CSV table of C-alpha atoms in Angstrom, one decimal:
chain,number,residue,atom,x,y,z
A,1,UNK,CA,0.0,0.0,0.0
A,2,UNK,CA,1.2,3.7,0.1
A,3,UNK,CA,1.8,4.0,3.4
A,4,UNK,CA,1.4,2.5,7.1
A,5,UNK,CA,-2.2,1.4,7.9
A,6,UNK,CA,-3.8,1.0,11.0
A,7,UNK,CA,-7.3,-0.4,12.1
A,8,UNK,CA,-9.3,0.4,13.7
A,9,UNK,CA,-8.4,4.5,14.2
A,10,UNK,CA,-10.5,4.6,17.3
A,11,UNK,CA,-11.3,2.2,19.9
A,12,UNK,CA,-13.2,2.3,23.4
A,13,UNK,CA,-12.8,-0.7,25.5
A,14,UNK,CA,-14.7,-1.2,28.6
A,15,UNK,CA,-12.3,-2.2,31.6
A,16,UNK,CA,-11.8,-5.6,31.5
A,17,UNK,CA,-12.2,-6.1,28.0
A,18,UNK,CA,-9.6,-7.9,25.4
A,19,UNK,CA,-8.9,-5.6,22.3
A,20,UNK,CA,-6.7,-6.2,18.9
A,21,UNK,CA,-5.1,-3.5,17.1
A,22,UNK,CA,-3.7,-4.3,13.6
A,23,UNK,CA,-1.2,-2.6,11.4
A,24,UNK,CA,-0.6,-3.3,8.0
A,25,UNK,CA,2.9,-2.4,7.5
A,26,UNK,CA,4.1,-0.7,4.0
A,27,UNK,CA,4.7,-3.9,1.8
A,28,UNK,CA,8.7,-5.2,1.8
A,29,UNK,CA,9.2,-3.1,4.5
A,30,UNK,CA,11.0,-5.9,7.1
A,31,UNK,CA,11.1,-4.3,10.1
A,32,UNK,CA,7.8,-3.1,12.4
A,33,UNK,CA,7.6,-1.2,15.8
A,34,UNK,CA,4.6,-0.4,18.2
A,35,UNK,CA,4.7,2.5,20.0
A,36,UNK,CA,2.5,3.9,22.8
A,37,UNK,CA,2.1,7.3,22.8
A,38,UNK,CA,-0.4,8.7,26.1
A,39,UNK,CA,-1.4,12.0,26.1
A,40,UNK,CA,0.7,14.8,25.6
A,41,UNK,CA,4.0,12.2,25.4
A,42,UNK,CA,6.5,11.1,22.8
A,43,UNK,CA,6.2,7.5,21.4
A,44,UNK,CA,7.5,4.9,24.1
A,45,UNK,CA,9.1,1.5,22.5
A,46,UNK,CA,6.9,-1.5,22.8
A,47,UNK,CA,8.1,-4.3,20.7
A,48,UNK,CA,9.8,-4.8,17.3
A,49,UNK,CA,9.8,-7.5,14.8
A,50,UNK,CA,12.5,-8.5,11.5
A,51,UNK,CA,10.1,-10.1,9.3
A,52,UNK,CA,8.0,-12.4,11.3
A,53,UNK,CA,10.8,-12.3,14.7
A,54,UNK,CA,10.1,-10.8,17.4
A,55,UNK,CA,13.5,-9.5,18.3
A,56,UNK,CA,12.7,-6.8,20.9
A,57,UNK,CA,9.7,-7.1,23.6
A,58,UNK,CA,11.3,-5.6,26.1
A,59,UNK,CA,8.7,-2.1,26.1
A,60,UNK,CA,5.7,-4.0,26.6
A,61,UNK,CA,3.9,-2.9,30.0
A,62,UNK,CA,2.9,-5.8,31.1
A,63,UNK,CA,2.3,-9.6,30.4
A,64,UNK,CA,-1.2,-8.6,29.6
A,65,UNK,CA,0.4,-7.2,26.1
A,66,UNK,CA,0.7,-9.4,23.4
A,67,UNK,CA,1.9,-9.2,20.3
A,68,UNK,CA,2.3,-11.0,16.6
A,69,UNK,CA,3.5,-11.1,12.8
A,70,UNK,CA,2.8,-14.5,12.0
A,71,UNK,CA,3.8,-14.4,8.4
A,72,UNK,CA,6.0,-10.9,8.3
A,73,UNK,CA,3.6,-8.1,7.2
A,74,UNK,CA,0.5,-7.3,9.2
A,75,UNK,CA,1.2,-7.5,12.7
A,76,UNK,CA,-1.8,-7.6,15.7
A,77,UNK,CA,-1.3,-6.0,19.3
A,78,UNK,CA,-3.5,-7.7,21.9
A,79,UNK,CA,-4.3,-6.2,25.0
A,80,UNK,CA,-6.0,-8.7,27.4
A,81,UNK,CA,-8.2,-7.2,30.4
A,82,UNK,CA,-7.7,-3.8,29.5
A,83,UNK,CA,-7.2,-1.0,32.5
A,84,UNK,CA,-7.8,2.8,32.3
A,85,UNK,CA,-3.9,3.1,32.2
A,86,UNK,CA,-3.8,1.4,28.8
A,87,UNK,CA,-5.6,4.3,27.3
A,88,UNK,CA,-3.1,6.2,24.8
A,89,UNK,CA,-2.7,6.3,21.0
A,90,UNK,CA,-0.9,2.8,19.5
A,91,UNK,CA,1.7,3.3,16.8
A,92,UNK,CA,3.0,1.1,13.9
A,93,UNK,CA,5.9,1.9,12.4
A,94,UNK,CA,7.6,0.1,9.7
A,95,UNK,CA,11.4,0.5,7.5
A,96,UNK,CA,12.3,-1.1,4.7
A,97,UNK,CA,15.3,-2.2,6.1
A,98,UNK,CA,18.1,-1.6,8.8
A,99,UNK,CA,19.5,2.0,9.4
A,100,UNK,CA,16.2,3.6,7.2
A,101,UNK,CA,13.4,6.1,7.7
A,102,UNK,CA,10.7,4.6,10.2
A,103,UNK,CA,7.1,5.5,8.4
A,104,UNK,CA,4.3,5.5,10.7
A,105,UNK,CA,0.6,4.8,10.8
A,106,UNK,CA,-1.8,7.4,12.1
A,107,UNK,CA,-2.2,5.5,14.9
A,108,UNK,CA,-5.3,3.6,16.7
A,109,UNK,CA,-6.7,5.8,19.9
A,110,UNK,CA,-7.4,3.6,22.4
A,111,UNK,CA,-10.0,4.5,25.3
A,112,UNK,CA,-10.9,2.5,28.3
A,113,UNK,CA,-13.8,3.4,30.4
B,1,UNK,CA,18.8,2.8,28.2
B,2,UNK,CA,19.0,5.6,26.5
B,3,UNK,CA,17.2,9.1,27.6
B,4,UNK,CA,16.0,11.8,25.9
B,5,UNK,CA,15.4,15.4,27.1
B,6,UNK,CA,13.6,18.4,24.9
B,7,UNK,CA,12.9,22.1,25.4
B,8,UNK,CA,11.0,24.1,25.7
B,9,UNK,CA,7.4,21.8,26.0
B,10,UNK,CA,5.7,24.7,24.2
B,11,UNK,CA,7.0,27.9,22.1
B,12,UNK,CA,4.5,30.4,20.0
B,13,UNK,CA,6.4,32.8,18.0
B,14,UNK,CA,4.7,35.7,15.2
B,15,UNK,CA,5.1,34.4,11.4
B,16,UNK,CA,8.4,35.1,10.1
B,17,UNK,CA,10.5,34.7,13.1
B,18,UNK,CA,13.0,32.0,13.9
B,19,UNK,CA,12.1,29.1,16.4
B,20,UNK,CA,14.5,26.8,18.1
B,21,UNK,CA,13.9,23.4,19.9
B,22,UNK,CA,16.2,21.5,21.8
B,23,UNK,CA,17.2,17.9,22.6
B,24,UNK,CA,19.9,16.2,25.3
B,25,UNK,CA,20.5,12.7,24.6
B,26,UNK,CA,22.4,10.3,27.3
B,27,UNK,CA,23.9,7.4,25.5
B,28,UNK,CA,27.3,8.2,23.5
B,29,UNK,CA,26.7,5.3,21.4
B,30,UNK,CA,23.5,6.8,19.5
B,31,UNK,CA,23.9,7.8,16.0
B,32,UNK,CA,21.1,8.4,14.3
B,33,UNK,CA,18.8,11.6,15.1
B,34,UNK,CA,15.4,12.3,13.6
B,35,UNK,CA,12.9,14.3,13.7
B,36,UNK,CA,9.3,14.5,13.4
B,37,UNK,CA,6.3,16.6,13.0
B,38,UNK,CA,3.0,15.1,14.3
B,39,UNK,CA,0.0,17.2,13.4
B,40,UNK,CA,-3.2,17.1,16.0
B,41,UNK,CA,-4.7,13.3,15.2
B,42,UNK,CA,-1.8,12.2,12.7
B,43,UNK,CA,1.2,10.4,12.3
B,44,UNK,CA,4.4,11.6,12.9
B,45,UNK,CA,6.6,12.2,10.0
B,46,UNK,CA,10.1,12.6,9.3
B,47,UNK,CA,11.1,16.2,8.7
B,48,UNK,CA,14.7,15.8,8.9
B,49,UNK,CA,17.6,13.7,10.6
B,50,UNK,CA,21.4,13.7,11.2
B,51,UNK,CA,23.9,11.6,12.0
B,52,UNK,CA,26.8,11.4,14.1
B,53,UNK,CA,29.6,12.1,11.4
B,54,UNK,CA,28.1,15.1,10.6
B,55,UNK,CA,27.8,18.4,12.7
B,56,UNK,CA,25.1,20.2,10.7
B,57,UNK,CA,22.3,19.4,8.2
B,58,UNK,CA,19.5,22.1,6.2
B,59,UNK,CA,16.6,21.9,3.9
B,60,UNK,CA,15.3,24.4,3.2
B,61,UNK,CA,13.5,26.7,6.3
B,62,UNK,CA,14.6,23.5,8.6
B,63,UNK,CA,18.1,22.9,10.1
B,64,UNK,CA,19.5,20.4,12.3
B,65,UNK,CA,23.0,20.6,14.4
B,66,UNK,CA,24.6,18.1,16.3
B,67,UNK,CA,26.9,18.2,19.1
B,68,UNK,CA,28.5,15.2,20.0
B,69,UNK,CA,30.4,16.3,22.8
B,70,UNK,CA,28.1,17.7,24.5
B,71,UNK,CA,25.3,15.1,23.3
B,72,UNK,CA,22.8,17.7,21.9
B,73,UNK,CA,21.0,18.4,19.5
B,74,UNK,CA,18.5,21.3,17.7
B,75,UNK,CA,16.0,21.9,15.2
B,76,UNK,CA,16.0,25.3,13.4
B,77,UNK,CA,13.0,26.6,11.7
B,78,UNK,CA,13.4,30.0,9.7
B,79,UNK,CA,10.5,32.4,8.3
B,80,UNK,CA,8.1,30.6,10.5
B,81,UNK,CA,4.5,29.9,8.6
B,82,UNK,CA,1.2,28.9,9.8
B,83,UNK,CA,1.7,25.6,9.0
B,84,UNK,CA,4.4,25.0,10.7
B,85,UNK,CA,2.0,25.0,13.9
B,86,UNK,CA,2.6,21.3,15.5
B,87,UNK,CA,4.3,19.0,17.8
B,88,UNK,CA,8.0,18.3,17.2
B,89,UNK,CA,9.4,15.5,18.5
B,90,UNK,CA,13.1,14.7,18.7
B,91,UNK,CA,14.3,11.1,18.6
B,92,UNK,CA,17.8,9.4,19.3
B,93,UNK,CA,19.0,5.6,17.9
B,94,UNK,CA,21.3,3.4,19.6
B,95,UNK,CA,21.4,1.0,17.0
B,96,UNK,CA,21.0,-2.8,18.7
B,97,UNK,CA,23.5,-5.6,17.3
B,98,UNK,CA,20.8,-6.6,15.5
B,99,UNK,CA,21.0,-3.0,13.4
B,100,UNK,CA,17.7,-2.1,13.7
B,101,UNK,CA,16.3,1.5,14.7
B,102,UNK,CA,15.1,1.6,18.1
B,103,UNK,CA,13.9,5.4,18.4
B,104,UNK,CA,13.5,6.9,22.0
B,105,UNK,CA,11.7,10.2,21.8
B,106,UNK,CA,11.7,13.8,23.5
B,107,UNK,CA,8.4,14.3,25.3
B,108,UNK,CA,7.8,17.2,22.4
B,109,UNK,CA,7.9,20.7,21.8
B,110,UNK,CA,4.3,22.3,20.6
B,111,UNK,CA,4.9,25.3,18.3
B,112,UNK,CA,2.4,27.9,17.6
B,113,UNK,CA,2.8,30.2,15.3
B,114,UNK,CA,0.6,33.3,14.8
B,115,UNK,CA,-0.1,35.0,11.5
């Protein structure tokens, strides 16, 4: 596609709730990063994968975060029994390859209530 | 890890003037710095970045300088429009043995600026 996608762009979760983001990286690109980004805050690291390794898990919150790139191009965030601290925006990013611009997706804003 | 520091958190200036932003970084071993532009309920995207062999960088309106020594870093924007009204974000990469960019952010820098 032309650029980073991301579904859904808006999601409210009541507490407790499980909730997938995807992101459907630009096509070729090999590597892909989530991001949380809360309110008024730059991006924080959550995971990265190389194709369809997850090399890099070491930003996710909790064990309640989860996530996947089964075959190396979309990738799925789960969040299991969401909490009101999990609300923030989720970014994918993606490069083609090492050392290159990271393009983003506009991001899914997650709300729990 | 590495940390990132950037000032000032907000900064309006008139149209036409100059506006500086600036970033600390803590790990000597990062190489790579972008930065971004994130417009209210978009994506961030890549204005401009530097790397660590080079002191300086400019496109246009938009200027980057490095200072390894003292492990910081600015944006310059020039002639100031309108539409340069958003959140900048600065961003340093320690590059893992594995190559790939891990990019820890500044908390951002809103810029407002008035016709």
């Amino acid at each position: 596609g032309a650029g980073v996608s991301q579904s859904p762009r808006y999601k409210v979760a009541k507490r407790g709730q499980d909730v997938a983001l995807r992101c459907d990286p630009i096509s070729g690109h090999v590597s892909l990063f989530w991001y949380q980004q809360a309110l008024g805050q730059g991006p924080e690291f959550l995971t990265y994968f190389q194709n369809e390794a997850q090399l890099d898990k070491s930003g996710l919150p909790s064990d309640r975060f989860f996530a996947e790139r089964p075959e190396g191009s979309v990738s799925t965030l789960k969040i299991q029994r969401t909490q009101q601290e999990d609300s923030a925006v989720y970014l994918c990013a993606s490069t083609l390859d090492r050392n290159t611009e990271a393009f983003f997706g506009q991001g899914t804003r997650l709300t729990v209530v | 890890g590495e940390n990132v520091e950037q000032h000032p958190s907000t900064l309006s200036v008139q149209e036409g003037d100059s506006a500086v932003i600036k970033c600390t970084y803590s790990d000597s071993a990062s190489n790579y710095f972008p930065w971004y532009k994130q417009e209210l309920g978009k994506r961030p995207q890549l204005i401009i970045d530097i790397r660590s062999n080079v002191g300086e960088k400019k496109d246009q309106r938009i200027a980057v300088t490095l200072n390894k020594t003292a492990k910081h870093f600015s944006l310059h924007i020039t002639e100031t429009q309108p539409e340069d009204s958003a959140v900048y974000f600065c961003a340093a990469v320690n590059p893992s043995n594995t190559g790939f960019q891990k990019l820890v952010f500044g908390t951002g820098t809103r810029l407002l600026v008035s016709p």
